[in-house]
Short mmCIF file of C-alpha atoms in Angstrom, two decimals:
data_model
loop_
_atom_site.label_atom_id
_atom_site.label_comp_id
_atom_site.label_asym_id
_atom_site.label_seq_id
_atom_site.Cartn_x
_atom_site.Cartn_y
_atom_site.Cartn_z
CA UNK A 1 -9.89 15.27 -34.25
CA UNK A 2 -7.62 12.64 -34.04
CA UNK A 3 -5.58 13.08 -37.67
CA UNK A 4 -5.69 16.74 -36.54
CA UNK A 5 -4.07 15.92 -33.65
CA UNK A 6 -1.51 13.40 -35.30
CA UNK A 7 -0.71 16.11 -37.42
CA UNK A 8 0.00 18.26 -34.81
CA UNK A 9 2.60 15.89 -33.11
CA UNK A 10 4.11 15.28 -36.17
CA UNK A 11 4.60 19.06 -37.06
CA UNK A 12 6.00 19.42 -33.87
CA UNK A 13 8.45 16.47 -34.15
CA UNK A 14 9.64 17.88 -37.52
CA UNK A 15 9.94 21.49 -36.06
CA UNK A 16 12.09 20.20 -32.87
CA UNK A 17 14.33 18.24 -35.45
CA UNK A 18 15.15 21.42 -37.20
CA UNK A 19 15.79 23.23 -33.99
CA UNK A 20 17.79 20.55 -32.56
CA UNK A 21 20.35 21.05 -35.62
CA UNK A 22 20.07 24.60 -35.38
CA UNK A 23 21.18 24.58 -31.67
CA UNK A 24 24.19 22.01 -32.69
CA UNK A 25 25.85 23.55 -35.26
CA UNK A 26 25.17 26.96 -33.68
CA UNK A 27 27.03 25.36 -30.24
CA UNK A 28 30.05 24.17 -32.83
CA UNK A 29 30.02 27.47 -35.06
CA UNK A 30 31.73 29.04 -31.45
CA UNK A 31 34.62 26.40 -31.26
CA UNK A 32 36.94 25.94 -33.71
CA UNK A 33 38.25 22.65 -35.29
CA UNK A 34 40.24 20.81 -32.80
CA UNK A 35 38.97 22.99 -29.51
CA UNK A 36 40.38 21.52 -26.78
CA UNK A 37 43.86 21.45 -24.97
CA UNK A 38 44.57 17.83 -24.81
CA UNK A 39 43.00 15.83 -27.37
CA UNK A 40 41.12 18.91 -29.87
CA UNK A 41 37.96 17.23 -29.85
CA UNK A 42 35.32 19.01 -27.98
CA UNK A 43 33.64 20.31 -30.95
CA UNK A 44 33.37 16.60 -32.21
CA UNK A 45 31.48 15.81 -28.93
CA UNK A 46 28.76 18.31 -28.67
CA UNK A 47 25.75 16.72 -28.54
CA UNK A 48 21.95 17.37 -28.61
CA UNK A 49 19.23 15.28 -26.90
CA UNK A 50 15.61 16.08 -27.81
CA UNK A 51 12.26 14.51 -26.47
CA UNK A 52 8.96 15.22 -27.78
CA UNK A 53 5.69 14.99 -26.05
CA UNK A 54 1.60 15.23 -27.30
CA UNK A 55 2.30 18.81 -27.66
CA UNK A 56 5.45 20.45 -26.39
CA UNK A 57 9.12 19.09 -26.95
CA UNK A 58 12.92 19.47 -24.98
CA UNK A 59 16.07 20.12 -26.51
CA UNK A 60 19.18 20.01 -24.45
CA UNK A 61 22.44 21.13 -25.91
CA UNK A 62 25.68 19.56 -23.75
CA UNK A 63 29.32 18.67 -24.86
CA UNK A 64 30.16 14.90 -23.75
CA UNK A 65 32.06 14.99 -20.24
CA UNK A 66 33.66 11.69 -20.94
CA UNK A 67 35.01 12.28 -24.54
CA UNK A 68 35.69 16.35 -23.54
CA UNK A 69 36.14 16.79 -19.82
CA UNK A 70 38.53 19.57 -20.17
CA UNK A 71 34.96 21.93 -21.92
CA UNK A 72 34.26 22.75 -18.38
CA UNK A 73 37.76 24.47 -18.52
CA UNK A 74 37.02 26.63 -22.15
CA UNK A 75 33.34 27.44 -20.34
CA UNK A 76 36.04 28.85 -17.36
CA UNK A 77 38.48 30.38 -19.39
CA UNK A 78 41.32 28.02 -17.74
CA UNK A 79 44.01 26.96 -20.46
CA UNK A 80 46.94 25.26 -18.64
CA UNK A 81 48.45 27.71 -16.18
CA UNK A 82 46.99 30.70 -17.66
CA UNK A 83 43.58 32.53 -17.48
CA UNK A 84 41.75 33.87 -20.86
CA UNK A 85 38.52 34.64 -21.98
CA UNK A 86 36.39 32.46 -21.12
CA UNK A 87 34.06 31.04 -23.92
CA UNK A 88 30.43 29.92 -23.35
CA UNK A 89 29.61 28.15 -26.27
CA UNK A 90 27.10 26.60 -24.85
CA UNK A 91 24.89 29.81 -23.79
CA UNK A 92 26.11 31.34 -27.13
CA UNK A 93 24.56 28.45 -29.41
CA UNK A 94 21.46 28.84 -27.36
CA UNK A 95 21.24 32.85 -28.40
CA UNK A 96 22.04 32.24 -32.11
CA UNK A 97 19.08 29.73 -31.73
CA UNK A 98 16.73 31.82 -30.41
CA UNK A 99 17.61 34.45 -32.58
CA UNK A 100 17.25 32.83 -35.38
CA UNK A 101 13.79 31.56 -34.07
CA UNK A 102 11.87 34.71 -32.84
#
């Protein structure tokens, strides 16, 4: 029971991996190179943090506040002085992800 259950947790780490890479380059594939008003590197700080457990895992998508504070602003649809489409790449990623996963 207990190699069954090793290979369980290891399946599951593998699987979360893969998902975890899916959900980053799917939060990237909605910004383009240089995103960002003021330095053009939002897409260079998205990140993904994932945890696993005996038998389920997290994965948390999130852009880096401190390298990119100005993503809040492109989630808003705030550029300078003027208002435009606002663009949740965040929640965006997170559908191409599950698409791709169901």
């Amino acid at each position: 029971m207990d190699y069954l259950n090793l290979y369980v947790e290891e399946a599951l780490k593998e699987k979360t991996n893969e998902v975890a890479l899916s959900l980053e380059n799917n939060i990237k594939a909605q910004l383009y190179e240089g995103h960002g008003y003021d330095t053009g590197n939002l897409r260079r700080n998205i990140r993904v943090d994932s945890r696993v457990s005996k038998n389920f895992s997290i994965i948390t998508g999130y852009y880096d506040e401190g390298n990119a504070d100005y993503g809040e602003y492109v989630l808003r649809g705030i550029r300078g002085k003027k208002e435009v489409a606002p663009i949740d790449f965040l929640g965006d990623g997170l559908q191409r992800t599950l698409e791709a996963y169901r």
